[in-house]
GROMACS .gro file of C-alpha atoms in nm:
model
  257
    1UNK     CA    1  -1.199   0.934  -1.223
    2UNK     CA    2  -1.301   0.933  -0.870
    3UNK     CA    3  -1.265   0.615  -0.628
    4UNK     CA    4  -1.502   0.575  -0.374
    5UNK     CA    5  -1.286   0.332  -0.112
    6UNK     CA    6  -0.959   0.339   0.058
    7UNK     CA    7  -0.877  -0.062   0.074
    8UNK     CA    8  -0.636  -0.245  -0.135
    9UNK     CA    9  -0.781  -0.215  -0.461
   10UNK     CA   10  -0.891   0.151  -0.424
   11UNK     CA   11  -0.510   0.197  -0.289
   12UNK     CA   12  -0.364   0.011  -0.649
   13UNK     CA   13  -0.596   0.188  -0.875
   14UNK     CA   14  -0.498   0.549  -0.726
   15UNK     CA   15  -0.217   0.582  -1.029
   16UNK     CA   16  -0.513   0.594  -1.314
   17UNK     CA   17  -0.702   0.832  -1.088
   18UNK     CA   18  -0.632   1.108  -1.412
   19UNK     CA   19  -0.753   0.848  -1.650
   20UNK     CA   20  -1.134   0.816  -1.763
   21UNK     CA   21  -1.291   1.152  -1.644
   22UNK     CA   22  -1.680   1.086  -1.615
   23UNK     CA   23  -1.604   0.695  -1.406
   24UNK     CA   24  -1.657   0.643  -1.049
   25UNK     CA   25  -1.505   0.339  -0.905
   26UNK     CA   26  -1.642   0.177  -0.664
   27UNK     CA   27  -1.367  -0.023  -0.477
   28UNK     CA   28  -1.554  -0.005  -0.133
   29UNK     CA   29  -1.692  -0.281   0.102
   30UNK     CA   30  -1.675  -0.643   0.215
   31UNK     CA   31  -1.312  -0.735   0.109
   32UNK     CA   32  -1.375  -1.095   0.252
   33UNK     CA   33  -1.551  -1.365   0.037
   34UNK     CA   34  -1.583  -1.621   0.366
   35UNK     CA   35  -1.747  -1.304   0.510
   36UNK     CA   36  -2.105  -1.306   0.629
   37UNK     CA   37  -2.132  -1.025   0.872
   38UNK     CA   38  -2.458  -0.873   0.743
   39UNK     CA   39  -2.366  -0.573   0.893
   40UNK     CA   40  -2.084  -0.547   0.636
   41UNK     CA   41  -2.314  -0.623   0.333
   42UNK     CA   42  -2.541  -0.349   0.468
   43UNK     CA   43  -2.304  -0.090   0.498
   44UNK     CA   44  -2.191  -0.157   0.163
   45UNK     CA   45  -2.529  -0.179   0.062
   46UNK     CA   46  -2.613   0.173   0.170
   47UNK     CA   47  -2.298   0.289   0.046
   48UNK     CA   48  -2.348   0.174  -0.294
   49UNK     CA   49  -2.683   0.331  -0.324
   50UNK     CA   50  -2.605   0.708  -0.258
   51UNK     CA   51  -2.330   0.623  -0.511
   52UNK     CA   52  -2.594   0.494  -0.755
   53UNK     CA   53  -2.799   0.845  -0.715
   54UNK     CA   54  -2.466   1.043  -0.740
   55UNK     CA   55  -2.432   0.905  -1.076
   56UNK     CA   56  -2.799   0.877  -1.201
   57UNK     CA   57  -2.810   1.261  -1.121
   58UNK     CA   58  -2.424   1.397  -1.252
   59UNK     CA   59  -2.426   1.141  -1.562
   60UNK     CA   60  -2.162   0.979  -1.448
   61UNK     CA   61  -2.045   0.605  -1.510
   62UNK     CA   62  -2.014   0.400  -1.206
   63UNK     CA   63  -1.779   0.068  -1.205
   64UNK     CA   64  -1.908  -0.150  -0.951
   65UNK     CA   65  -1.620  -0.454  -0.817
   66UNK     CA   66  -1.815  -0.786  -0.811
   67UNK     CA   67  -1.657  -1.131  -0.742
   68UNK     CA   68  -1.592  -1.458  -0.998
   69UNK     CA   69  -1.523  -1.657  -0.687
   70UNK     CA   70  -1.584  -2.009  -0.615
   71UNK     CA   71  -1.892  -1.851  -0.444
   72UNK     CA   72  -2.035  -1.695  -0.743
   73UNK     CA   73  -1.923  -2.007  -1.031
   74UNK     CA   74  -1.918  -2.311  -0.858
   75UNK     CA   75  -2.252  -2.474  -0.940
   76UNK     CA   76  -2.214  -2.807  -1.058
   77UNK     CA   77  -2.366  -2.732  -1.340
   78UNK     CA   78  -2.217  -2.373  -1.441
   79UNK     CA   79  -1.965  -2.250  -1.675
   80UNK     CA   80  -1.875  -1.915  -1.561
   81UNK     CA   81  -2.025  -1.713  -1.835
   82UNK     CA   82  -2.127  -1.343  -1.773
   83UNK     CA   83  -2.467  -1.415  -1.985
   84UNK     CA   84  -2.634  -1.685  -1.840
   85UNK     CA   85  -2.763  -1.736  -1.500
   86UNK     CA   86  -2.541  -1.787  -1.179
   87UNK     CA   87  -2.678  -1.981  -0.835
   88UNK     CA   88  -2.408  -1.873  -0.556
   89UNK     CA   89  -2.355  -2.083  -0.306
   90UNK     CA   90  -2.198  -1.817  -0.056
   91UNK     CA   91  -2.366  -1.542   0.095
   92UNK     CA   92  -2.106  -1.307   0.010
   93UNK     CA   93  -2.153  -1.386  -0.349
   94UNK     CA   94  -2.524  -1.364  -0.296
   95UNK     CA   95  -2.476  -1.036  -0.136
   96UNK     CA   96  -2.235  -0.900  -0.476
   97UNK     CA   97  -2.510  -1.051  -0.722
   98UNK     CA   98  -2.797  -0.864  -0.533
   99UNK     CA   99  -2.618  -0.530  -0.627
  100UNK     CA  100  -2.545  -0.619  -0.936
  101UNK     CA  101  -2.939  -0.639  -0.939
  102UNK     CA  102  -2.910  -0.296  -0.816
  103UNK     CA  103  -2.753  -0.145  -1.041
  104UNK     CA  104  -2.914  -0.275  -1.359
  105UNK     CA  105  -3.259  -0.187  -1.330
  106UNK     CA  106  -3.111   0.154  -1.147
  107UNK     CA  107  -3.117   0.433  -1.440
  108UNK     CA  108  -2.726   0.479  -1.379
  109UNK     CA  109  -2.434   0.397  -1.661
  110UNK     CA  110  -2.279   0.117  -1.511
  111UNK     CA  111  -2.019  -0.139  -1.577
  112UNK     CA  112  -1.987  -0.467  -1.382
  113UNK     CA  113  -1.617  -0.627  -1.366
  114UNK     CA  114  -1.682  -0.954  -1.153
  115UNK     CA  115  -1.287  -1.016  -1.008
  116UNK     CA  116  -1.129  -1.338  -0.900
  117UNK     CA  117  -0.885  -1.372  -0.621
  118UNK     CA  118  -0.606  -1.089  -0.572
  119UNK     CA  119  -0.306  -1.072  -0.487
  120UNK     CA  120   0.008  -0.773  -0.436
  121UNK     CA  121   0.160  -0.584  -0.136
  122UNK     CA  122  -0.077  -0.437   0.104
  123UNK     CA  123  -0.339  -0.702   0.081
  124UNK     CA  124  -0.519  -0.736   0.474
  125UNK     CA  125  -0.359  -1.043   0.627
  126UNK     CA  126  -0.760  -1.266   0.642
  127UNK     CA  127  -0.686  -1.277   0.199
  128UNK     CA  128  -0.574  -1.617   0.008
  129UNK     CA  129  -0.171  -1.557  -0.055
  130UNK     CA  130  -0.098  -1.339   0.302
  131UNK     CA  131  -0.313  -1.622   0.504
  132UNK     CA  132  -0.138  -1.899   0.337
  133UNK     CA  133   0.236  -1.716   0.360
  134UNK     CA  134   0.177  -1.623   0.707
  135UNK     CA  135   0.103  -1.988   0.834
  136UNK     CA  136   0.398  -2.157   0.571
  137UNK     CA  137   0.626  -1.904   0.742
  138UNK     CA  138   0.475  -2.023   1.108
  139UNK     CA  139   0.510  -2.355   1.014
  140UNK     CA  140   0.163  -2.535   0.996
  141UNK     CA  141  -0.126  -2.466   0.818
  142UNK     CA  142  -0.428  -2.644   0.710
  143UNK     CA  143  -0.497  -2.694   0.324
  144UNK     CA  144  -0.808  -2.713   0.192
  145UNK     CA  145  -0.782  -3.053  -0.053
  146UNK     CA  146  -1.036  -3.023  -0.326
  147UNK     CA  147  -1.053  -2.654  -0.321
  148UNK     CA  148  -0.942  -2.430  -0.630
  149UNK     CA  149  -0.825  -2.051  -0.645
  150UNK     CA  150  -0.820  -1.816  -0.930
  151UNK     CA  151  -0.510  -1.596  -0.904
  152UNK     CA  152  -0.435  -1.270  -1.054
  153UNK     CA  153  -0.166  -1.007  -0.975
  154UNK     CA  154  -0.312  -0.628  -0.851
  155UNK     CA  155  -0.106  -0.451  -1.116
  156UNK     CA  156  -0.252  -0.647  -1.406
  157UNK     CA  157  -0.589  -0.649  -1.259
  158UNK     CA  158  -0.550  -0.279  -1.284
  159UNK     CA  159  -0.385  -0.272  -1.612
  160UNK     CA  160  -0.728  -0.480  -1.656
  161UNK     CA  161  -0.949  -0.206  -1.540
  162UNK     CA  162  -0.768   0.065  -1.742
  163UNK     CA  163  -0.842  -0.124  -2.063
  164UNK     CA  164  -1.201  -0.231  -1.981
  165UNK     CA  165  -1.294   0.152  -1.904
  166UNK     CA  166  -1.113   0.280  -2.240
  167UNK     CA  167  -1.368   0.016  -2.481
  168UNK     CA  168  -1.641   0.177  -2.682
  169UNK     CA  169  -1.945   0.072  -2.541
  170UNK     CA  170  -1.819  -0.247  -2.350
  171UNK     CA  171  -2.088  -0.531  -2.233
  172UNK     CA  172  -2.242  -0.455  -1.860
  173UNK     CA  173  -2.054  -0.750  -1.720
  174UNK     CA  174  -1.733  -0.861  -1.768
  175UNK     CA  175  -1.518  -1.094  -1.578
  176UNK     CA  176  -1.182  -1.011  -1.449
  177UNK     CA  177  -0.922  -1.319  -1.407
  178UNK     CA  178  -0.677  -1.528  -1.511
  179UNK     CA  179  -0.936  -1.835  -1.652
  180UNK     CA  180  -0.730  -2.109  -1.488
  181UNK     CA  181  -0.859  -2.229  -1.139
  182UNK     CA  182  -0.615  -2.376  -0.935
  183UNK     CA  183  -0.543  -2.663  -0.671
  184UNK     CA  184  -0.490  -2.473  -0.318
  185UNK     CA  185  -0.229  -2.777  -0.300
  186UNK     CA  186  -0.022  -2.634  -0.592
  187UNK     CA  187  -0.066  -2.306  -0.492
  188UNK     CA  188   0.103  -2.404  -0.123
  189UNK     CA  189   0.340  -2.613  -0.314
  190UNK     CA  190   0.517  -2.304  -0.466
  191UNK     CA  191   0.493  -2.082  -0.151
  192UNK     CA  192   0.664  -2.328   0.015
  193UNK     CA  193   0.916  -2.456  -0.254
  194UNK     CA  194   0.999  -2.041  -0.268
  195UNK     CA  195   1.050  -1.961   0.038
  196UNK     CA  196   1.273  -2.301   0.088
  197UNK     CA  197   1.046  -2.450   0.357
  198UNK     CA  198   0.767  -2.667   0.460
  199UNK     CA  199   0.506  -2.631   0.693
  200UNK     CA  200   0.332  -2.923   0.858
  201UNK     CA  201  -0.013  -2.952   0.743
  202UNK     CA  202  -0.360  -3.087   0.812
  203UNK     CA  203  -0.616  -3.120   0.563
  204UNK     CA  204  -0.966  -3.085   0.549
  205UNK     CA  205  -1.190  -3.222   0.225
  206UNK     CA  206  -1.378  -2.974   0.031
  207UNK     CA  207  -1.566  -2.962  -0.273
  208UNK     CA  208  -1.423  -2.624  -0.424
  209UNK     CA  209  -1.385  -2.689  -0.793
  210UNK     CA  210  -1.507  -2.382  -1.099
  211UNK     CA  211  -1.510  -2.229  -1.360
  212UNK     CA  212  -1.458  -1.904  -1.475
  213UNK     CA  213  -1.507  -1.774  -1.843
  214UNK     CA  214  -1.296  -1.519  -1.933
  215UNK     CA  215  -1.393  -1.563  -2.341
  216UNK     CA  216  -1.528  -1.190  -2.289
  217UNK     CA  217  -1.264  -1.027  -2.143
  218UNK     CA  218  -1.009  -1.205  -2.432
  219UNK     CA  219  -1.224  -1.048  -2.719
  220UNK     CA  220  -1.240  -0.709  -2.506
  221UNK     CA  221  -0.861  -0.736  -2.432
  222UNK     CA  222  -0.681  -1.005  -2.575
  223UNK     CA  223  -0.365  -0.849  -2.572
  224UNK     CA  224  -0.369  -0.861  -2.164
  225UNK     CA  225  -0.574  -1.175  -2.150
  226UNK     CA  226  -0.324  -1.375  -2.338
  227UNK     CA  227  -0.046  -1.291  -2.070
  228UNK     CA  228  -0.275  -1.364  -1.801
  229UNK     CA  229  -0.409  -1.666  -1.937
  230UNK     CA  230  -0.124  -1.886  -1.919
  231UNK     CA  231  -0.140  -2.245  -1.694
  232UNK     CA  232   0.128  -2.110  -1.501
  233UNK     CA  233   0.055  -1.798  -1.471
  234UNK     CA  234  -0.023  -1.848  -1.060
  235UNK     CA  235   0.309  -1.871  -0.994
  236UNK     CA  236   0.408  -1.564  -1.149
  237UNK     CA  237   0.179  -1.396  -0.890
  238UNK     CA  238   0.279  -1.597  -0.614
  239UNK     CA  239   0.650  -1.480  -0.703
  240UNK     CA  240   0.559  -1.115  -0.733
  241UNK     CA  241   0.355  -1.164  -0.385
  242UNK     CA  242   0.671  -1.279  -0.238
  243UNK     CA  243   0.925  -1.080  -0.347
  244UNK     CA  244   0.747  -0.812  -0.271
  245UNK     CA  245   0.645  -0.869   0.086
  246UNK     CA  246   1.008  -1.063   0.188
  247UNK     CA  247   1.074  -0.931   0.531
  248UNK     CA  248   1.327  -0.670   0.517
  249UNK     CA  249   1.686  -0.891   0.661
  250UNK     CA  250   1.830  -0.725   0.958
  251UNK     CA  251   2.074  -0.494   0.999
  252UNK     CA  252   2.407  -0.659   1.115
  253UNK     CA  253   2.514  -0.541   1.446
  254UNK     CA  254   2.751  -0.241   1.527
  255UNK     CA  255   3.110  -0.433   1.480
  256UNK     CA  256   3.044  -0.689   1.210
  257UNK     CA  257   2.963  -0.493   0.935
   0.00000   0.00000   0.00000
Protein backbone atom coordinates (compact mmCIF):
# COMPACT_ATOMS: atom_id res chain seq x y z
CA UNK A 1 0.00 0.00 0.00
CA UNK A 2 1.26 3.44 -0.38
CA UNK A 3 1.22 6.16 2.56
CA UNK A 4 0.84 9.52 1.67
CA UNK A 5 2.50 11.35 5.04
CA UNK A 6 5.64 11.19 6.95
CA UNK A 7 4.26 12.04 10.72
CA UNK A 8 3.79 9.65 13.47
CA UNK A 9 1.18 7.55 12.21
CA UNK A 10 2.50 7.37 8.61
CA UNK A 11 6.01 6.54 10.49
CA UNK A 12 4.07 3.36 12.65
CA UNK A 13 2.17 2.09 9.75
CA UNK A 14 5.46 1.86 7.44
CA UNK A 15 5.84 -2.10 8.61
CA UNK A 16 2.36 -3.09 6.66
CA UNK A 17 3.54 -0.96 3.76
CA UNK A 18 3.62 -4.77 1.72
CA UNK A 19 0.19 -5.45 3.02
CA UNK A 20 -3.13 -4.49 1.03
CA UNK A 21 -1.82 -3.67 -2.55
CA UNK A 22 -4.58 -1.40 -4.22
CA UNK A 23 -4.90 1.07 -0.47
CA UNK A 24 -3.56 4.44 -0.15
CA UNK A 25 -3.29 5.77 3.29
CA UNK A 26 -3.69 8.88 3.95
CA UNK A 27 -1.84 9.67 7.28
CA UNK A 28 -1.10 13.39 6.25
CA UNK A 29 -2.12 16.77 7.84
CA UNK A 30 -3.22 18.64 10.97
CA UNK A 31 -1.85 16.28 13.74
CA UNK A 32 -3.30 18.77 16.40
CA UNK A 33 -7.01 18.57 17.48
CA UNK A 34 -6.71 22.18 19.57
CA UNK A 35 -5.40 23.28 16.12
CA UNK A 36 -7.15 25.98 14.15
CA UNK A 37 -4.58 27.36 11.83
CA UNK A 38 -6.69 27.42 8.65
CA UNK A 39 -3.74 27.40 6.81
CA UNK A 40 -3.14 23.84 8.07
CA UNK A 41 -6.72 22.62 7.20
CA UNK A 42 -6.11 24.06 3.74
CA UNK A 43 -3.07 22.47 3.00
CA UNK A 44 -4.49 19.32 4.01
CA UNK A 45 -7.41 20.16 2.19
CA UNK A 46 -5.60 20.48 -1.11
CA UNK A 47 -3.60 17.61 -0.32
CA UNK A 48 -6.38 15.34 0.14
CA UNK A 49 -7.97 16.25 -3.08
CA UNK A 50 -5.19 15.38 -5.67
CA UNK A 51 -5.18 12.19 -3.54
CA UNK A 52 -8.93 11.79 -4.14
CA UNK A 53 -8.31 12.12 -8.16
CA UNK A 54 -5.23 9.77 -7.88
CA UNK A 55 -7.55 7.19 -6.75
CA UNK A 56 -10.82 7.98 -8.69
CA UNK A 57 -8.51 7.64 -11.86
CA UNK A 58 -5.98 4.32 -10.83
CA UNK A 59 -8.98 2.46 -8.91
CA UNK A 60 -7.42 2.60 -6.01
CA UNK A 61 -8.87 2.56 -2.32
CA UNK A 62 -8.02 5.51 -0.30
CA UNK A 63 -8.13 5.33 3.77
CA UNK A 64 -8.69 8.66 4.95
CA UNK A 65 -7.56 9.25 9.16
CA UNK A 66 -10.50 11.15 10.76
CA UNK A 67 -10.82 11.93 14.53
CA UNK A 68 -13.44 10.40 17.43
CA UNK A 69 -12.27 13.21 19.62
CA UNK A 70 -14.06 15.09 22.20
CA UNK A 71 -14.38 17.54 19.23
CA UNK A 72 -16.18 15.30 16.97
CA UNK A 73 -18.59 13.23 20.00
CA UNK A 74 -19.14 15.49 22.62
CA UNK A 75 -22.64 16.85 21.98
CA UNK A 76 -24.72 16.62 24.86
CA UNK A 77 -26.90 14.78 23.22
CA UNK A 78 -24.65 12.23 21.08
CA UNK A 79 -23.64 8.74 21.39
CA UNK A 80 -20.73 8.32 19.23
CA UNK A 81 -22.21 6.19 16.57
CA UNK A 82 -20.69 6.17 12.99
CA UNK A 83 -24.47 6.23 11.51
CA UNK A 84 -26.15 8.98 12.84
CA UNK A 85 -25.40 12.58 12.71
CA UNK A 86 -22.42 14.34 14.58
CA UNK A 87 -22.41 18.39 15.57
CA UNK A 88 -18.54 19.13 16.39
CA UNK A 89 -17.87 21.55 18.55
CA UNK A 90 -14.11 22.14 17.41
CA UNK A 91 -13.01 23.44 14.29
CA UNK A 92 -10.56 20.84 13.81
CA UNK A 93 -13.25 18.29 13.98
CA UNK A 94 -15.32 20.44 11.71
CA UNK A 95 -12.46 20.63 9.39
CA UNK A 96 -12.04 16.27 9.48
CA UNK A 97 -15.98 15.94 8.99
CA UNK A 98 -15.91 18.38 5.92
CA UNK A 99 -13.55 15.81 4.17
CA UNK A 100 -15.22 13.13 5.15
CA UNK A 101 -17.95 15.05 3.05
CA UNK A 102 -15.36 14.98 0.48
CA UNK A 103 -14.79 11.93 0.02
CA UNK A 104 -18.27 10.41 -0.02
CA UNK A 105 -19.96 12.06 -2.70
CA UNK A 106 -16.24 11.93 -4.54
CA UNK A 107 -16.49 8.74 -7.02
CA UNK A 108 -13.32 7.26 -5.12
CA UNK A 109 -13.34 3.73 -2.93
CA UNK A 110 -12.89 5.02 0.33
CA UNK A 111 -12.81 3.94 3.87
CA UNK A 112 -13.18 6.33 6.85
CA UNK A 113 -11.44 5.14 10.28
CA UNK A 114 -12.34 8.13 12.70
CA UNK A 115 -9.24 7.63 15.56
CA UNK A 116 -9.21 8.67 19.15
CA UNK A 117 -6.23 9.93 20.98
CA UNK A 118 -2.67 8.22 20.30
CA UNK A 119 -0.12 7.45 21.93
CA UNK A 120 3.75 5.54 21.31
CA UNK A 121 7.37 6.79 20.80
CA UNK A 122 7.86 9.51 18.38
CA UNK A 123 4.65 11.31 19.03
CA UNK A 124 5.44 15.53 18.50
CA UNK A 125 5.79 16.90 22.00
CA UNK A 126 2.08 19.57 21.54
CA UNK A 127 0.09 15.55 21.81
CA UNK A 128 -1.93 14.37 25.12
CA UNK A 129 0.71 11.75 26.90
CA UNK A 130 4.26 13.77 25.74
CA UNK A 131 2.50 17.27 26.93
CA UNK A 132 1.36 15.81 30.11
CA UNK A 133 4.89 13.71 30.77
CA UNK A 134 6.87 16.62 29.87
CA UNK A 135 5.24 19.05 32.50
CA UNK A 136 4.91 15.92 35.42
CA UNK A 137 8.64 15.55 34.75
CA UNK A 138 9.05 19.66 35.07
CA UNK A 139 7.10 19.63 37.93
CA UNK A 140 3.78 21.64 37.40
CA UNK A 141 1.22 21.34 35.09
CA UNK A 142 -2.28 22.38 34.75
CA UNK A 143 -5.12 19.62 34.55
CA UNK A 144 -8.01 20.06 32.85
CA UNK A 145 -10.89 18.84 35.64
CA UNK A 146 -13.94 17.69 33.79
CA UNK A 147 -12.16 16.79 30.68
CA UNK A 148 -11.99 13.07 29.30
CA UNK A 149 -9.38 11.33 26.87
CA UNK A 150 -9.73 8.27 24.81
CA UNK A 151 -6.41 6.40 24.81
CA UNK A 152 -5.09 3.88 22.49
CA UNK A 153 -1.54 2.53 21.93
CA UNK A 154 0.08 3.21 18.06
CA UNK A 155 0.89 -0.47 17.64
CA UNK A 156 -2.66 -1.65 18.25
CA UNK A 157 -4.11 1.18 16.42
CA UNK A 158 -2.12 -0.23 13.61
CA UNK A 159 -2.79 -3.78 14.31
CA UNK A 160 -6.37 -1.93 14.02
CA UNK A 161 -5.82 -0.67 10.58
CA UNK A 162 -4.36 -3.97 9.29
CA UNK A 163 -7.57 -5.76 10.23
CA UNK A 164 -10.05 -3.07 9.09
CA UNK A 165 -8.32 -3.05 5.47
CA UNK A 166 -8.31 -7.07 5.27
CA UNK A 167 -12.66 -7.13 5.83
CA UNK A 168 -14.77 -7.95 2.84
CA UNK A 169 -16.55 -5.03 2.03
CA UNK A 170 -16.28 -3.15 5.47
CA UNK A 171 -18.86 -0.11 6.32
CA UNK A 172 -17.44 3.53 5.02
CA UNK A 173 -16.91 4.62 8.59
CA UNK A 174 -15.60 2.99 11.31
CA UNK A 175 -14.30 4.20 14.56
CA UNK A 176 -10.93 3.44 15.87
CA UNK A 177 -10.52 3.41 19.90
CA UNK A 178 -10.52 1.95 22.96
CA UNK A 179 -14.56 2.86 23.91
CA UNK A 180 -13.68 4.01 27.42
CA UNK A 181 -13.22 7.86 27.85
CA UNK A 182 -11.22 8.81 30.57
CA UNK A 183 -10.74 11.46 33.48
CA UNK A 184 -7.48 13.62 32.42
CA UNK A 185 -7.18 13.37 36.41
CA UNK A 186 -6.69 9.56 36.27
CA UNK A 187 -4.78 9.69 33.39
CA UNK A 188 -2.11 12.23 35.37
CA UNK A 189 -2.64 10.09 38.33
CA UNK A 190 -0.73 7.11 36.73
CA UNK A 191 1.95 9.24 34.95
CA UNK A 192 2.77 10.49 38.04
CA UNK A 193 2.32 7.41 40.38
CA UNK A 194 4.89 5.73 37.45
CA UNK A 195 7.32 7.82 37.27
CA UNK A 196 7.35 8.12 41.35
CA UNK A 197 6.57 11.85 41.41
CA UNK A 198 4.19 14.65 41.65
CA UNK A 199 3.91 17.74 39.99
CA UNK A 200 2.18 20.76 41.47
CA UNK A 201 -0.89 21.52 39.66
CA UNK A 202 -3.50 24.13 38.82
CA UNK A 203 -6.74 23.37 37.48
CA UNK A 204 -8.98 24.82 35.18
CA UNK A 205 -12.94 23.57 34.84
CA UNK A 206 -14.01 22.17 31.63
CA UNK A 207 -16.86 20.50 30.28
CA UNK A 208 -15.04 17.61 28.25
CA UNK A 209 -17.14 14.53 28.79
CA UNK A 210 -18.09 11.72 25.41
CA UNK A 211 -18.77 9.14 24.00
CA UNK A 212 -17.41 7.02 21.58
CA UNK A 213 -19.11 3.83 20.02
CA UNK A 214 -16.92 1.36 19.11
CA UNK A 215 -20.03 -1.45 18.68
CA UNK A 216 -18.76 -1.41 14.89
CA UNK A 217 -15.38 -1.91 15.15
CA UNK A 218 -16.16 -5.04 17.91
CA UNK A 219 -18.38 -6.84 15.23
CA UNK A 220 -15.60 -5.94 12.49
CA UNK A 221 -12.81 -7.05 14.92
CA UNK A 222 -13.75 -8.35 18.07
CA UNK A 223 -10.84 -10.27 18.60
CA UNK A 224 -8.69 -6.82 18.91
CA UNK A 225 -11.56 -4.85 20.31
CA UNK A 226 -11.94 -7.05 23.27
CA UNK A 227 -8.19 -6.38 24.33
CA UNK A 228 -8.61 -2.85 23.76
CA UNK A 229 -11.77 -2.50 25.39
CA UNK A 230 -10.88 -3.10 28.83
CA UNK A 231 -11.56 -0.15 31.79
CA UNK A 232 -8.04 -0.19 32.34
CA UNK A 233 -6.79 -0.46 29.39
CA UNK A 234 -5.30 3.47 29.57
CA UNK A 235 -2.84 2.50 31.70
CA UNK A 236 -1.49 -0.12 29.67
CA UNK A 237 -0.74 2.67 27.13
CA UNK A 238 0.43 5.06 29.50
CA UNK A 239 3.00 2.21 30.62
CA UNK A 240 4.08 1.38 27.10
CA UNK A 241 4.38 5.40 26.52
CA UNK A 242 6.71 5.44 29.36
CA UNK A 243 8.81 2.76 29.13
CA UNK A 244 9.39 3.50 25.96
CA UNK A 245 10.39 7.12 26.04
CA UNK A 246 12.39 6.78 29.77
CA UNK A 247 15.38 8.96 29.26
CA UNK A 248 18.30 6.91 28.57
CA UNK A 249 20.37 7.00 32.51
CA UNK A 250 23.80 8.33 32.14
CA UNK A 251 26.81 6.86 31.67
CA UNK A 252 28.83 6.70 34.99
CA UNK A 253 31.96 8.62 34.82
CA UNK A 254 35.51 7.33 33.78
CA UNK A 255 36.66 5.76 37.38
CA UNK A 256 33.45 4.54 38.95
CA UNK A 257 32.38 2.09 36.72
Amino acid sequence: MEIVGDGFIARHLRPLAHRHPGTVVFAAGVSSAGSVAEEQFAREAELLYTVIRRCTADGRRLVYLSTCSAGMYGAPDGRGREDEPVFPSSAYARHKLALEAVLAASRADHLVFRVTHLAGPGQRAHQLLPGLTEQIRGGCLQVHRGAYRDLLDIDDAVSVFDALMAVPEPPRVVNVASGTAVPVEDIVGHIERSLGTVARKTYRQVAGAYTVSVDRLAHLVPEVAERIGRADYYRTVIDRYLSATQPAAPAAAEGTR
